[in-house]
Coordinates of C-alpha atoms and ligand atoms in Angstrom, one line a residue:
M1344 CA -21.7 14.6 -2.4
R1345 CA -24.5 15.1 0.2
E1346 CA -25.7 11.6 -0.6
L1347 CA -22.7 10.3 1.3
T1348 CA -24.1 11.6 4.5
S1349 CA -27.8 12.1 3.9
F1350 CA -29.0 8.5 3.2
Q1351 CA -29.8 6.4 6.2
N1352 CA -30.4 2.7 6.2
S1353 CA -31.1 2.6 2.5
A1354 CA -29.7 1.3 -0.8
V1355 CA -27.5 3.9 -2.5
F1356 CA -25.9 3.7 -6.0
M1357 CA -22.3 4.5 -5.3
L1358 CA -18.7 4.1 -6.4
G1359 CA -16.5 1.5 -4.6
N1360 CA -14.4 4.4 -3.3
E1361 CA -17.5 6.2 -2.0
A1362 CA -18.6 3.0 -0.3
I1363 CA -15.3 3.1 1.6
V1364 CA -15.9 6.7 2.5
R1365 CA -19.4 6.0 3.8
A1366 CA -18.2 3.0 5.8
A1367 CA -15.4 5.0 7.4
L1368 CA -17.9 7.7 8.4
E1369 CA -20.2 5.2 10.0
S1370 CA -17.2 3.7 11.8
G1371 CA -16.5 7.1 13.4
V1372 CA -13.3 7.9 11.5
Q1373 CA -11.8 11.2 12.7
F1374 CA -8.8 11.6 10.5
V1375 CA -8.1 10.8 6.8
S1376 CA -4.9 11.4 5.0
A1377 CA -3.7 10.5 1.5
Y1378 CA -1.5 11.5 -1.4
P1379 CA -3.8 11.2 -4.4
G1380 CA -3.2 8.3 -6.8
T1381 CA -5.5 6.5 -9.2
P1382 CA -7.5 4.4 -8.5
S1383 CA -7.7 5.5 -4.9
S1384 CA -8.1 9.3 -5.3
E1385 CA -11.8 9.6 -4.9
I1386 CA -11.5 8.3 -1.3
I1387 CA -9.7 11.5 -0.1
D1388 CA -11.5 13.7 -2.6
R1389 CA -14.9 12.8 -1.4
M1390 CA -13.8 13.0 2.3
Y1391 CA -12.4 16.4 1.6
E1392 CA -15.6 17.6 0.0
I1393 CA -17.7 16.7 3.1
R1394 CA -15.1 17.4 5.8
R1395 CA -17.0 20.4 7.2
E1396 CA -20.3 18.7 7.7
T1397 CA -18.7 15.5 9.1
G1398 CA -16.0 17.1 11.2
V1399 CA -13.5 14.6 9.9
R1400 CA -10.0 16.1 9.6
V1401 CA -8.9 15.5 6.0
E1402 CA -5.3 16.1 4.9
Y1403 CA -3.7 15.9 1.5
A1404 CA -0.3 14.7 2.5
T1405 CA 3.0 15.3 0.6
N1406 CA 3.5 11.6 0.2
E1407 CA 2.1 8.2 1.4
K1408 CA 4.7 7.7 4.1
V1409 CA 3.8 11.1 5.6
S1410 CA 0.1 10.2 5.4
M1411 CA 0.6 6.8 7.1
E1412 CA 2.8 8.3 9.8
T1413 CA 0.3 11.0 10.6
A1414 CA -2.7 8.6 10.6
A1415 CA -0.7 6.2 12.8
A1416 CA -0.1 8.9 15.4
V1417 CA -3.8 9.8 15.4
A1418 CA -4.8 6.2 15.9
T1419 CA -2.2 5.8 18.7
C1420 CA -4.0 8.7 20.4
G1421 CA -7.2 6.7 20.3
A1422 CA -9.0 8.3 17.4
R1423 CA -9.9 6.2 14.3
S1424 CA -7.9 7.0 11.2
L1425 CA -7.7 6.0 7.5
C1426 CA -5.0 6.5 4.9
S1427 CA -5.5 5.5 1.3
M1428 CA -3.0 5.1 -1.5
K1429 CA -2.5 3.5 -4.9
H1430 CA -0.4 0.3 -4.8
V1431 CA 3.0 2.0 -5.5
G1432 CA 2.2 4.4 -2.7
L1433 CA 2.7 1.6 -0.3
N1434 CA 6.3 1.3 -1.5
V1435 CA 6.8 4.9 -0.4
A1436 CA 5.1 4.2 2.9
A1437 CA 6.7 0.8 3.4
D1438 CA 9.3 1.9 5.8
A1439 CA 6.7 3.3 8.2
F1440 CA 4.3 0.4 7.5
M1441 CA 6.6 -2.4 8.4
T1442 CA 7.4 -1.0 11.8
L1443 CA 3.9 0.3 12.5
A1444 CA 2.9 -3.4 12.4
Y1445 CA 5.1 -3.9 15.4
V1446 CA 4.1 -0.8 17.3
G1447 CA 0.4 -1.2 16.6
V1448 CA -2.4 1.3 17.2
K1449 CA -4.9 2.1 20.0
A1450 CA -7.9 3.0 17.8
G1451 CA -8.8 1.4 14.5
M1452 CA -6.6 2.3 11.6
V1453 CA -7.4 1.3 8.0
I1454 CA -4.9 1.4 5.2
V1455 CA -6.5 1.2 1.8
T1456 CA -4.1 0.0 -0.9
A1457 CA -5.6 0.2 -4.4
D1458 CA -3.8 -2.1 -6.9
D1459 CA -4.0 -1.4 -10.6
P1460 CA -3.9 -4.6 -12.6
S1461 CA -3.3 -3.8 -16.3
L1462 CA -1.5 -0.6 -15.4
H1463 CA -4.4 1.7 -16.4
S1464 CA -2.6 4.6 -14.8
S1465 CA 0.5 3.3 -13.1
Q1466 CA 4.1 2.4 -13.8
N1467 CA 3.8 -1.2 -12.7
E1468 CA 1.2 -3.7 -11.6
Q1469 CA 2.6 -5.1 -8.3
D1470 CA 0.5 -7.3 -6.1
N1471 CA 0.2 -5.7 -2.7
R1472 CA -1.2 -8.8 -1.0
F1473 CA 2.4 -9.7 -0.3
Y1474 CA 2.8 -6.6 1.8
A1475 CA 0.3 -7.9 4.3
R1476 CA 2.1 -11.2 4.4
M1477 CA 5.5 -9.4 4.9
A1478 CA 4.2 -7.1 7.6
L1479 CA 1.9 -9.7 9.2
V1480 CA -1.1 -7.4 9.3
P1481 CA -4.6 -8.5 8.5
M1482 CA -6.0 -7.9 5.0
L1483 CA -9.5 -7.9 3.6
E1484 CA -10.2 -8.0 -0.1
P1485 CA -13.6 -6.8 -1.3
A1486 CA -15.1 -7.9 -4.6
T1487 CA -17.9 -5.3 -5.0
P1488 CA -18.8 -1.8 -3.7
Q1489 CA -21.1 -3.4 -1.2
E1490 CA -18.2 -5.5 0.1
A1491 CA -15.9 -2.5 0.1
Y1492 CA -18.4 -0.9 2.5
I1493 CA -18.9 -3.9 4.7
M1494 CA -15.2 -4.8 4.8
T1495 CA -14.0 -1.3 5.6
K1496 CA -16.3 -1.3 8.6
A1497 CA -15.0 -4.7 9.6
A1498 CA -11.4 -3.5 9.1
F1499 CA -11.8 -0.7 11.7
D1500 CA -13.2 -3.2 14.1
L1501 CA -10.5 -5.8 13.4
S1502 CA -7.8 -3.2 13.7
E1503 CA -9.0 -1.9 17.0
R1504 CA -9.6 -5.4 18.5
Y1505 CA -6.1 -6.5 17.6
G1506 CA -4.3 -3.2 18.0
V1507 CA -2.8 -3.4 14.5
P1508 CA -3.5 -1.5 11.3
C1509 CA -5.7 -3.4 8.9
I1510 CA -5.3 -3.4 5.1
V1511 CA -8.3 -3.2 2.7
R1512 CA -6.8 -4.2 -0.6
T1513 CA -8.8 -3.2 -3.6
T1514 CA -8.2 -3.2 -7.4
T1515 CA -9.2 -0.7 -10.0
R1516 CA -12.4 -2.6 -10.9
V1517 CA -13.6 -2.4 -7.2
N1518 CA -12.6 1.2 -6.6
H1519 CA -14.2 2.4 -9.8
A1520 CA -17.2 0.1 -10.1
R1521 CA -20.6 1.5 -9.3
G1522 CA -23.2 -0.6 -7.5
I1523 CA -26.0 -0.6 -5.1
V1524 CA -24.7 -0.4 -1.5
R1525 CA -27.0 -0.9 1.4
V1526 CA -25.7 1.6 3.9
G1527 CA -26.4 1.9 7.6
D1528 CA -27.1 4.8 9.9
Y1529 CA -24.9 7.8 10.0
Q1530 CA -25.5 11.0 11.9
P1531 CA -22.8 13.7 11.5
P1532 CA -21.5 14.7 15.0
Q1533 CA -23.0 17.8 16.6
D1534 CA -19.7 18.8 17.8
T1535 CA -17.1 19.0 15.0
L1536 CA -14.3 20.6 16.9
G1537 CA -11.5 18.3 16.0
I1538 CA -10.0 15.0 17.0
K1539 CA -10.5 13.9 20.5
G1540 CA -7.7 11.6 21.6
S1541 CA -4.8 11.5 24.1
F1542 CA -1.4 10.1 24.1
V1543 CA 0.0 8.0 26.9
K1544 CA 3.7 8.0 26.9
D1545 CA 5.2 4.5 26.7
P1546 CA 8.7 4.7 25.2
F1547 CA 9.2 1.0 25.6
R1548 CA 6.4 0.4 23.2
Y1549 CA 6.6 3.4 20.9
V1550 CA 10.4 4.0 20.5
V1551 CA 11.5 1.0 18.5
V1552 CA 15.1 0.7 19.4
P1553 CA 16.4 -2.9 18.9
M1554 CA 15.6 -4.0 22.5
V1555 CA 12.0 -2.8 22.1
G1556 CA 11.7 -4.1 18.5
R1557 CA 12.7 -7.6 19.6
R1558 CA 9.9 -7.7 22.2
L1559 CA 7.4 -6.3 19.7
R1560 CA 8.4 -8.8 17.1
M1561 CA 7.4 -11.6 19.6
E1562 CA 4.1 -9.8 20.3
L1563 CA 3.4 -9.5 16.6
L1564 CA 3.8 -13.2 16.2
K1565 CA 1.4 -13.9 19.1
R1566 CA -1.1 -11.5 17.5
L1567 CA -0.7 -13.4 14.3
E1568 CA -1.7 -16.7 16.0
K1569 CA -4.9 -15.0 17.2
L1570 CA -5.6 -13.6 13.8
E1571 CA -5.2 -17.1 12.3
E1572 CA -8.1 -18.2 14.6
E1573 CA -10.1 -15.1 13.5
T1574 CA -9.7 -15.8 9.8
E1575 CA -11.0 -19.3 10.1
L1576 CA -14.3 -17.9 11.4
S1577 CA -14.4 -14.8 9.4
P1578 CA -17.8 -14.1 7.8
F1579 CA -15.9 -13.1 4.6
Q1580 CA -14.8 -16.7 3.9
S1581 CA -17.6 -18.7 2.3
V1582 CA -18.1 -21.9 0.4
K1583 CA -20.9 -22.3 -2.1
G1584 CA -21.9 -24.7 -4.9
D1585 CA -21.2 -28.4 -5.0
G1586 CA -19.2 -30.9 -7.1
K1587 CA -15.8 -32.5 -7.3
L1588 CA -14.2 -29.5 -9.0
G1589 CA -13.2 -26.7 -6.7
I1590 CA -12.3 -23.1 -7.3
I1591 CA -10.5 -20.9 -4.8
T1592 CA -10.7 -17.2 -5.5
S1593 CA -10.8 -13.8 -3.9
G1594 CA -11.5 -10.1 -4.7
I1595 CA -12.9 -9.1 -8.1
S1596 CA -12.0 -12.6 -9.5
V1597 CA -15.0 -13.9 -7.6
L1598 CA -17.3 -12.1 -10.0
Y1599 CA -15.5 -13.3 -13.1
V1600 CA -15.7 -16.9 -11.8
E1601 CA -19.4 -16.7 -11.1
D1602 CA -20.1 -15.1 -14.5
A1603 CA -17.9 -17.6 -16.3
L1604 CA -19.6 -20.6 -14.6
R1605 CA -23.0 -19.3 -15.5
D1606 CA -21.9 -19.0 -19.2
L1607 CA -20.6 -22.6 -19.0
N1608 CA -23.8 -23.8 -17.4
M1609 CA -21.7 -25.1 -14.5
I1610 CA -22.8 -22.9 -11.7
D1611 CA -24.2 -25.9 -9.7
R1612 CA -21.4 -28.3 -10.5
V1613 CA -18.5 -26.4 -9.1
K1614 CA -17.7 -25.7 -5.4
I1615 CA -16.3 -22.3 -4.8
L1616 CA -14.2 -21.2 -1.8
K1617 CA -14.5 -17.4 -1.8
L1618 CA -11.9 -15.8 0.4
G1619 CA -12.5 -12.2 1.7
M1620 CA -9.9 -12.2 4.5
T1621 CA -6.7 -13.1 2.6
F1622 CA -4.2 -12.5 5.3
P1623 CA -3.8 -14.6 7.3
L1624 CA -5.3 -17.3 5.2
P1625 CA -7.7 -19.8 6.8
K1626 CA -5.5 -22.9 6.7
S1627 CA -8.1 -25.3 8.2
L1628 CA -10.9 -24.0 6.1
I1629 CA -8.8 -24.5 3.0
K1630 CA -7.7 -28.0 4.1
N1631 CA -11.3 -29.0 4.7
F1632 CA -12.4 -27.5 1.4
L1633 CA -9.7 -29.5 -0.5
K1634 CA -10.8 -32.7 1.2
T1635 CA -14.3 -32.3 -0.4
V1636 CA -13.0 -31.9 -4.0
E1637 CA -10.8 -33.8 -6.4
S1638 CA -9.1 -31.0 -8.2
V1639 CA -8.9 -27.3 -7.6
L1640 CA -8.3 -24.2 -9.8
I1641 CA -7.1 -21.1 -8.2
V1642 CA -8.4 -18.0 -9.9
E1643 CA -6.6 -14.8 -8.9
E1644 CA -5.3 -11.7 -10.6
L1645 CA -1.6 -11.0 -10.8
E1646 CA 0.8 -13.1 -8.7
P1647 CA 0.2 -16.7 -7.5
Y1648 CA -0.4 -15.5 -3.9
L1649 CA -3.2 -17.9 -3.1
E1650 CA -1.9 -20.6 -5.3
E1651 CA 1.5 -20.9 -3.5
A1652 CA -0.3 -21.0 -0.1
V1653 CA -2.8 -23.6 -1.2
R1654 CA -0.1 -25.8 -2.6
A1655 CA 1.7 -25.6 0.7
I1656 CA -1.5 -26.3 2.7
A1657 CA -2.4 -29.3 0.4
Q1658 CA 1.1 -30.7 0.9
E1659 CA 0.8 -30.4 4.6
A1660 CA -2.6 -32.1 4.6
G1661 CA -1.4 -34.9 2.3
W1662 CA -4.1 -34.0 -0.2
M1663 CA -3.2 -35.6 -3.6
G1664 CA -5.7 -33.9 -5.9
K1665 CA -4.8 -31.6 -8.9
I1666 CA -4.0 -28.0 -8.2
A1667 CA -3.8 -25.5 -11.0
G1668 CA -3.5 -21.7 -11.2
K1669 CA -1.1 -19.7 -13.2
D1670 CA -0.8 -22.5 -15.8
Y1671 CA -4.3 -21.6 -16.8
I1672 CA -4.8 -18.1 -15.5
P1673 CA -2.5 -15.3 -16.9
R1674 CA -0.1 -13.7 -14.5
A1675 CA 0.0 -10.4 -16.2
F1676 CA -2.8 -7.8 -16.5
E1677 CA -6.5 -7.8 -15.4
L1678 CA -8.7 -10.9 -15.7
N1679 CA -12.1 -10.8 -17.3
V1680 CA -14.9 -13.2 -17.9
P1681 CA -13.8 -14.6 -21.2
L1682 CA -10.3 -15.3 -19.8
V1683 CA -11.6 -17.1 -16.7
R1684 CA -14.2 -18.9 -18.8
T1685 CA -11.6 -20.2 -21.1
A1686 CA -9.4 -21.3 -18.2
I1687 CA -12.3 -23.1 -16.5
S1688 CA -13.4 -24.8 -19.7
K1689 CA -9.9 -26.0 -20.4
F1690 CA -9.2 -27.1 -16.8
C1691 CA -12.3 -29.3 -16.6
N1692 CA -12.7 -30.2 -20.3
A1693 CA -16.1 -28.4 -20.5
P1694 CA -16.5 -27.3 -24.1
Y1695 CA -17.8 -23.8 -24.5
K1696 CA -19.5 -22.6 -27.7
P1697 CA -19.5 -18.8 -27.8
R1698 CA -22.6 -17.1 -28.9
Y1699 CA -20.5 -15.0 -31.2
E1700 CA -16.9 -15.1 -32.4
A1701 CA -14.6 -12.7 -30.6
I1702 CA -12.5 -10.6 -33.0
P1703 CA -8.9 -10.8 -32.0
A1704 CA -7.4 -7.3 -31.4
D1705 CA -4.7 -7.8 -34.0
T1706 CA -7.3 -8.4 -36.8
L1707 CA -9.1 -5.1 -36.2
P1708 CA -8.9 -2.6 -39.1
S1709 CA -5.6 -0.8 -38.7
D1710 CA -6.9 2.5 -40.1
L1711 CA -9.1 3.2 -37.0
P1712 CA -8.3 6.6 -35.6
Q1713 CA -5.7 6.4 -32.9
R1714 CA -5.9 8.4 -29.7
P1715 CA -2.5 8.4 -28.1
P1716 CA -2.2 10.0 -24.7
N1717 CA -1.6 13.7 -25.2
L1718 CA -1.2 17.0 -23.3
C1719 CA -4.3 19.2 -23.5
P1720 CA -4.5 22.2 -26.0
G1721 CA -2.9 25.2 -24.3
C1722 CA -1.1 23.1 -21.6
P1723 CA 1.9 25.1 -20.4
H1724 CA 3.9 21.9 -20.1
R1725 CA 3.9 21.6 -23.9
T1726 CA 5.2 25.1 -24.3
T1727 CA 8.0 24.4 -21.7
Y1728 CA 9.0 21.3 -23.7
Y1729 CA 9.1 23.4 -26.9
E1730 CA 11.3 26.0 -25.3
V1731 CA 13.6 23.5 -23.6
K1732 CA 14.0 21.5 -26.8
T1733 CA 14.7 24.7 -28.7
V1734 CA 17.7 25.4 -26.4
F1735 CA 18.9 22.0 -25.3
G1736 CA 18.1 20.0 -28.5
Q1737 CA 16.9 16.5 -29.1
E1738 CA 20.2 15.0 -28.0
A1739 CA 20.0 16.1 -24.4
I1740 CA 18.9 13.4 -21.9
Y1741 CA 15.5 14.1 -20.4
P1742 CA 14.6 12.2 -17.2
T1743 CA 11.0 12.8 -16.3
D1744 CA 8.6 12.1 -13.5
I1745 CA 5.0 11.1 -12.6
G1746 CA 2.3 13.6 -13.6
C1747 CA 0.7 15.1 -16.6
Y1748 CA 4.1 15.9 -18.1
T1749 CA 4.8 12.2 -18.5
L1750 CA 2.6 12.7 -21.6
G1751 CA 5.6 14.4 -23.2
L1752 CA 6.9 10.9 -23.9
L1753 CA 5.5 10.4 -27.4
P1754 CA 6.7 12.0 -30.6
P1755 CA 6.8 14.6 -31.8
L1756 CA 7.5 16.0 -28.3
S1757 CA 9.8 13.0 -27.2
M1758 CA 10.7 14.7 -24.0
A1759 CA 10.9 11.7 -21.7
D1760 CA 13.9 9.4 -21.6
F1761 CA 13.7 7.8 -18.2
L1762 CA 11.1 7.3 -15.5
I1763 CA 10.7 4.8 -12.7
C1764 CA 8.8 6.4 -9.9
M1765 CA 7.9 9.6 -8.0
G1766 CA 10.9 11.8 -7.7
S1767 CA 13.1 9.6 -9.9
S1768 CA 13.8 12.4 -12.4
V1769 CA 15.9 14.4 -10.0
S1770 CA 18.2 11.6 -8.7
T1771 CA 18.5 9.8 -12.0
A1772 CA 19.4 13.2 -13.6
G1773 CA 22.3 13.3 -11.1
G1774 CA 23.4 9.8 -12.2
F1775 CA 23.1 10.6 -15.9
S1776 CA 25.1 13.8 -15.4
I1777 CA 28.1 12.0 -13.9
A1778 CA 28.0 9.0 -16.2
Q1779 CA 27.9 10.6 -19.6
D1780 CA 28.6 13.9 -21.4
K1781 CA 25.4 15.1 -22.9
P1782 CA 23.4 17.8 -21.2
V1783 CA 20.8 16.6 -18.8
V1784 CA 17.4 18.2 -18.2
A1785 CA 15.1 16.7 -15.6
F1786 CA 11.3 17.5 -15.4
I1787 CA 9.2 17.2 -12.3
G1788 CA 5.8 18.7 -11.3
D1789 CA 5.2 21.0 -8.4
S1790 CA 3.3 18.3 -6.3
T1791 CA 5.8 15.6 -7.2
F1792 CA 8.7 17.8 -6.3
L1793 CA 7.2 18.1 -2.8
H1794 CA 6.3 14.4 -2.7
A1795 CA 9.7 12.9 -3.5
G1796 CA 11.9 15.4 -5.4
I1797 CA 13.5 17.4 -2.6
P1798 CA 15.8 14.7 -1.3
G1799 CA 17.2 14.1 -4.8
L1800 CA 17.8 17.8 -5.3
I1801 CA 19.6 18.0 -2.0
N1802 CA 21.7 15.0 -2.8
S1803 CA 22.7 16.2 -6.3
A1804 CA 23.4 19.7 -5.1
F1805 CA 25.6 18.3 -2.3
H1806 CA 27.5 16.1 -4.8
N1807 CA 27.8 18.9 -7.4
H1808 CA 26.0 17.0 -10.1
R1809 CA 25.5 19.0 -13.3
F1810 CA 22.0 19.3 -14.7
L1811 CA 19.0 21.5 -15.1
L1812 CA 15.9 20.7 -13.1
V1813 CA 12.7 22.1 -14.7
I1814 CA 9.9 22.3 -12.1
L1815 CA 6.7 22.4 -14.0
D1816 CA 4.5 24.3 -11.6
N1817 CA 0.9 24.4 -12.8
Y1818 CA -0.4 25.5 -9.4
T1819 CA -1.9 22.1 -8.5
T1820 CA -1.8 18.3 -8.4
A1821 CA -3.4 18.2 -11.9
M1822 CA -3.3 14.6 -13.1
T1823 CA -5.2 13.0 -10.2
G1824 CA -7.9 15.7 -10.1
H1825 CA -6.6 19.1 -9.0
Q1826 CA -5.9 18.3 -5.4
P1827 CA -4.1 21.0 -3.4
H1828 CA -0.6 20.8 -2.0
P1829 CA 1.5 23.1 0.2
A1830 CA 3.0 25.0 -2.8
A1831 CA -0.2 25.2 -4.8
S1832 CA -1.3 28.7 -5.8
M1833 CA -4.8 27.5 -6.8
T1834 CA -7.2 25.2 -5.0
R1835 CA -10.7 24.2 -5.9
E1836 CA -11.8 27.1 -3.7
G1837 CA -9.8 29.7 -5.7
L1838 CA -6.5 31.4 -5.8
C1839 CA -4.4 31.3 -2.7
E1840 CA -1.0 32.2 -1.3
P1841 CA 1.1 29.0 -1.2
K1842 CA 2.3 27.9 2.2
V1843 CA 5.7 27.0 0.9
K1844 CA 7.6 28.5 -2.0
I1845 CA 9.3 26.1 -4.3
E1846 CA 12.0 28.6 -5.2
E1847 CA 12.9 29.0 -1.6
I1848 CA 13.1 25.2 -1.1
A1849 CA 15.3 24.9 -4.2
K1850 CA 17.7 27.6 -2.9
A1851 CA 17.8 26.1 0.5
S1852 CA 18.5 22.7 -1.0
G1853 CA 21.6 24.0 -2.5
A1854 CA 20.6 24.7 -6.1
R1855 CA 23.4 26.8 -7.8
R1856 CA 20.9 29.1 -9.6
V1857 CA 17.1 29.4 -9.4
E1858 CA 15.0 31.1 -12.1
I1859 CA 11.2 31.5 -12.4
V1860 CA 9.7 31.8 -15.9
N1861 CA 6.3 32.0 -17.4
P1862 CA 6.4 29.5 -20.3
I1863 CA 3.6 31.3 -22.1
Q1864 CA 6.1 34.1 -22.7
V1865 CA 8.1 32.1 -25.2
K1866 CA 11.0 34.5 -26.1
K1867 CA 11.7 35.5 -22.5
T1868 CA 11.7 31.9 -21.4
I1869 CA 14.0 30.8 -24.2
D1870 CA 16.4 33.7 -23.2
V1871 CA 16.5 32.5 -19.6
L1872 CA 17.1 28.9 -20.7
K1873 CA 19.9 29.9 -23.0
S1874 CA 21.6 31.8 -20.2
V1875 CA 21.2 28.7 -17.9
Y1876 CA 22.6 26.5 -20.7
E1877 CA 25.7 28.7 -20.8
D1878 CA 26.2 28.6 -17.0
L1879 CA 25.7 24.9 -17.0
G1880 CA 28.6 24.6 -19.5
K1881 CA 30.9 26.6 -17.1
D1882 CA 30.1 25.2 -13.6
A1883 CA 28.7 22.0 -12.3
G1884 CA 25.7 22.2 -9.9
V1885 CA 22.0 21.8 -10.1
Y1886 CA 20.3 24.7 -11.9
V1887 CA 16.6 25.0 -11.3
V1888 CA 14.1 26.7 -13.6
I1889 CA 10.6 26.9 -12.2
S1890 CA 8.2 27.0 -15.2
R1891 CA 5.1 28.5 -13.7
S1892 CA 1.8 28.8 -15.4
P1893 CA -1.6 27.5 -14.2
C1894 CA -3.2 24.4 -15.5
P1895 CA -5.8 25.9 -18.0
L1896 CA -8.4 23.3 -17.0
L1897 CA -8.2 24.3 -13.3
E1898 CA -8.0 28.0 -14.2
R1899 CA -11.2 27.8 -16.2
R1900 CA -13.0 25.7 -13.6
V1901 CA -11.9 27.7 -10.5
I1902 CA -11.5 31.3 -11.5
K1903 CA -13.8 30.9 -14.5
K1904 CA -11.2 32.8 -16.7
P1905 CA -13.1 33.8 -19.8
Q1906 CA -11.6 33.0 -23.2
K1907 CA -11.0 36.3 -25.1
V1908 CA -9.5 35.0 -28.4
F1909 CA -9.0 31.9 -30.4
F1910 CA -6.4 31.5 -33.2
Q1911 CA -6.5 30.6 -36.8
V1912 CA -4.0 30.2 -39.6
D1913 CA -4.1 32.6 -42.4
E1914 CA -3.4 32.1 -46.1
S1915 CA 0.3 32.9 -45.7
C1916 CA 0.9 29.4 -44.2
D1917 CA 3.3 27.6 -46.4
G1918 CA 2.7 24.2 -44.8
C1919 CA 6.2 23.9 -43.4
G1920 CA 4.7 21.8 -40.5
R1921 CA 6.9 23.3 -37.8
C1922 CA 3.9 23.9 -35.6
L1923 CA 2.8 20.3 -35.9
E1924 CA 6.3 18.8 -35.4
E1925 CA 7.6 21.1 -32.7
L1926 CA 4.6 22.3 -30.7
A1927 CA 2.0 19.7 -31.7
C1928 CA -0.9 21.4 -30.1
P1929 CA -3.9 18.9 -30.5
A1930 CA -5.9 21.8 -32.0
F1931 CA -3.7 21.7 -35.1
Y1932 CA -4.7 19.6 -38.1
R1933 CA -3.4 19.4 -41.6
E1934 CA -5.8 20.2 -44.5
N1935 CA -4.3 19.8 -47.9
S1936 CA -1.1 21.7 -47.9
R1937 CA -2.0 24.0 -45.0
V1938 CA -2.3 23.6 -41.3
Q1939 CA -5.6 24.6 -39.7
I1940 CA -6.7 25.1 -36.1
N1941 CA -9.8 23.4 -34.7
R1942 CA -11.7 26.3 -33.2
L1943 CA -13.4 24.1 -30.6
F1944 CA -10.0 22.9 -29.2
C1945 CA -8.1 26.2 -29.2
I1946 CA -8.1 27.8 -25.8
G1947 CA -6.3 30.9 -27.0
C1948 CA -3.1 30.4 -25.1
T1949 CA -1.2 32.5 -27.8
V1950 CA 1.8 30.2 -27.9
C1951 CA 1.5 29.2 -31.6
A1952 CA 1.1 32.8 -32.6
Q1953 CA 4.4 33.5 -30.9
I1954 CA 6.2 31.0 -33.0
C1955 CA 4.6 31.4 -36.4
R1956 CA 3.5 34.6 -38.1
S1957 CA 0.7 32.8 -40.1
V1958 CA -1.3 32.3 -36.9
K1959 CA -3.6 35.2 -36.1
P1960 CA -5.9 35.9 -33.2
V1961 CA -9.7 36.3 -33.6
R1962 CA -11.4 38.2 -30.9
L1963 CA -14.4 36.6 -29.3
S1964 CA -17.4 38.8 -28.9
Ligands
SF4_2039 S1 0.9 27.4 -39.3 FE1 3.0 28.2 -39.4 S2 4.3 26.7 -38.6 FE2 2.3 25.7 -39.0 S3 2.6 24.9 -41.1 FE3 1.7 26.9 -41.3 S4 3.5 28.2 -41.6 FE4 4.3 26.3 -40.8
SF4_2040 S1 -3.5 29.3 -29.2 FE1 -2.4 27.8 -30.5 S2 -1.2 26.6 -29.1 FE2 -2.7 27.7 -27.9 S3 -4.5 26.3 -27.8 FE3 -4.9 27.6 -29.5 S4 -4.0 26.4 -31.3 FE4 -3.1 25.5 -29.4

């Protein structure tokens, strides 16, 4: 990661997220905080890796609201700060965000919100551009890693000049694209002894009681007027090309439009308005653009954010040309060049003859091997699922949460019945437990429990809901890349004593009974679960079982735990298939009437040998 700090005034091949990191460093950022979430995670991960040499204070927060609040306080003390999050993270932080727009900041504060069109790794594909419009804070939308770099620098500047946090809104294709980025000068500070800021008390600005809020609301609207002037002149708004057909676009869609026009041989015949600052929108610029064309197509991913605004601006200007958007461009999922090309060719009757025929997905051979999302071989979550299902059965209701264990969704595990957001397993388990009679077992990971699970536990304990909460503690925030958290027993630096103990939080939150098991010890764990099941039948309350065993991937990477055995199935296997149907470790496969274990996949966790006598260890030399 040295390249993030060592290159000066040169062109560097980097990820969009790394370009944001580099820009923040060059902008003198002193504090970065985030809860990891794809596609934004690399921003805080890279910052964390270089924190010592850069002197930037980097914190993995327990959730996005916490990260935003901490970064806001730092920026209020006059030190530049950044917080990054995936799109749904802004929902968690929204309460802080909406009022922070009123209070404002003293030094530049950048909020990176990374949207995920097509839901590559998210529960929804919301369009966070509307958050900027709702909070009335400026928003920049890069299209490439180079723009991510330039716009992040500009966002710090804009934020500081207007005393308001600035959003840099990206999408997965920008965060995870790699490209050449021309970076500027960066010299790590000689003195890396922490943040230098100061707080000047001003309760009539910082304590937003209604009287203060009313005044700040008026100031916010005044600031918006100034920002409206700024956006008209922003260097990120540009017009290029010529012709009577116009296209208005922003973000990654800009690249799809340019490629599509090249394919259609129309690059010189279309006039493109590329918007880089998308809140507030440059009304005069859009009006003037409309006057020079006869019809306009708005190309944007997800919601008709630009389209609605352009329709209103056109109406105000009395412009009578044709406006099209979502009637040509899909509203769901990511765009791509063929989709945009088809839309443009239909919109302006420009026939396009593809060089080759695309094969529709539904005509692909159906016997191609499928790779459904799956828990890793030896994952302790799989074993916990096996044990819980052995005791509670298939009929129990299993609310689950966000993390690796969501992968328990598919058969044969089928251990996920309800999930809407971080922490929802706990509160919904409470709801299920009072609304129906089947046993309820909720699953949540260690990091997710700290992020959003604790309030639900307190609520359910207080209201005497009746369910078992299984906290799947694998010592880390595994799914987003093994980031640390306050209850983690293992970080990328090695084993550590956790700062907070989940069992103590659970007790203090009012859990009726708290047990800690090691899921790899199958019989012992099942005995504990049976005893909890009995208690659950007697008395209402929240029962907590912490199923604690490290993520094997992290264990092997961090403490380099050597593998001593692998397992194989001997000839006594009668092919009953229990191992495949109930445990379903990906190392198993069926060959003729017997089950075999793929030696390369088996990590020697021992679980299958505990449930079937035909599985035997083989010692590795
Ligand atoms: S390995 Fe054991 S559980 Fe799996 S099919 Fe053979 S006998 Fe059945
Ligand atoms: S020991 Fe068994 S359950 Fe564990 S990884 Fe190997 S095959 Fe899978």
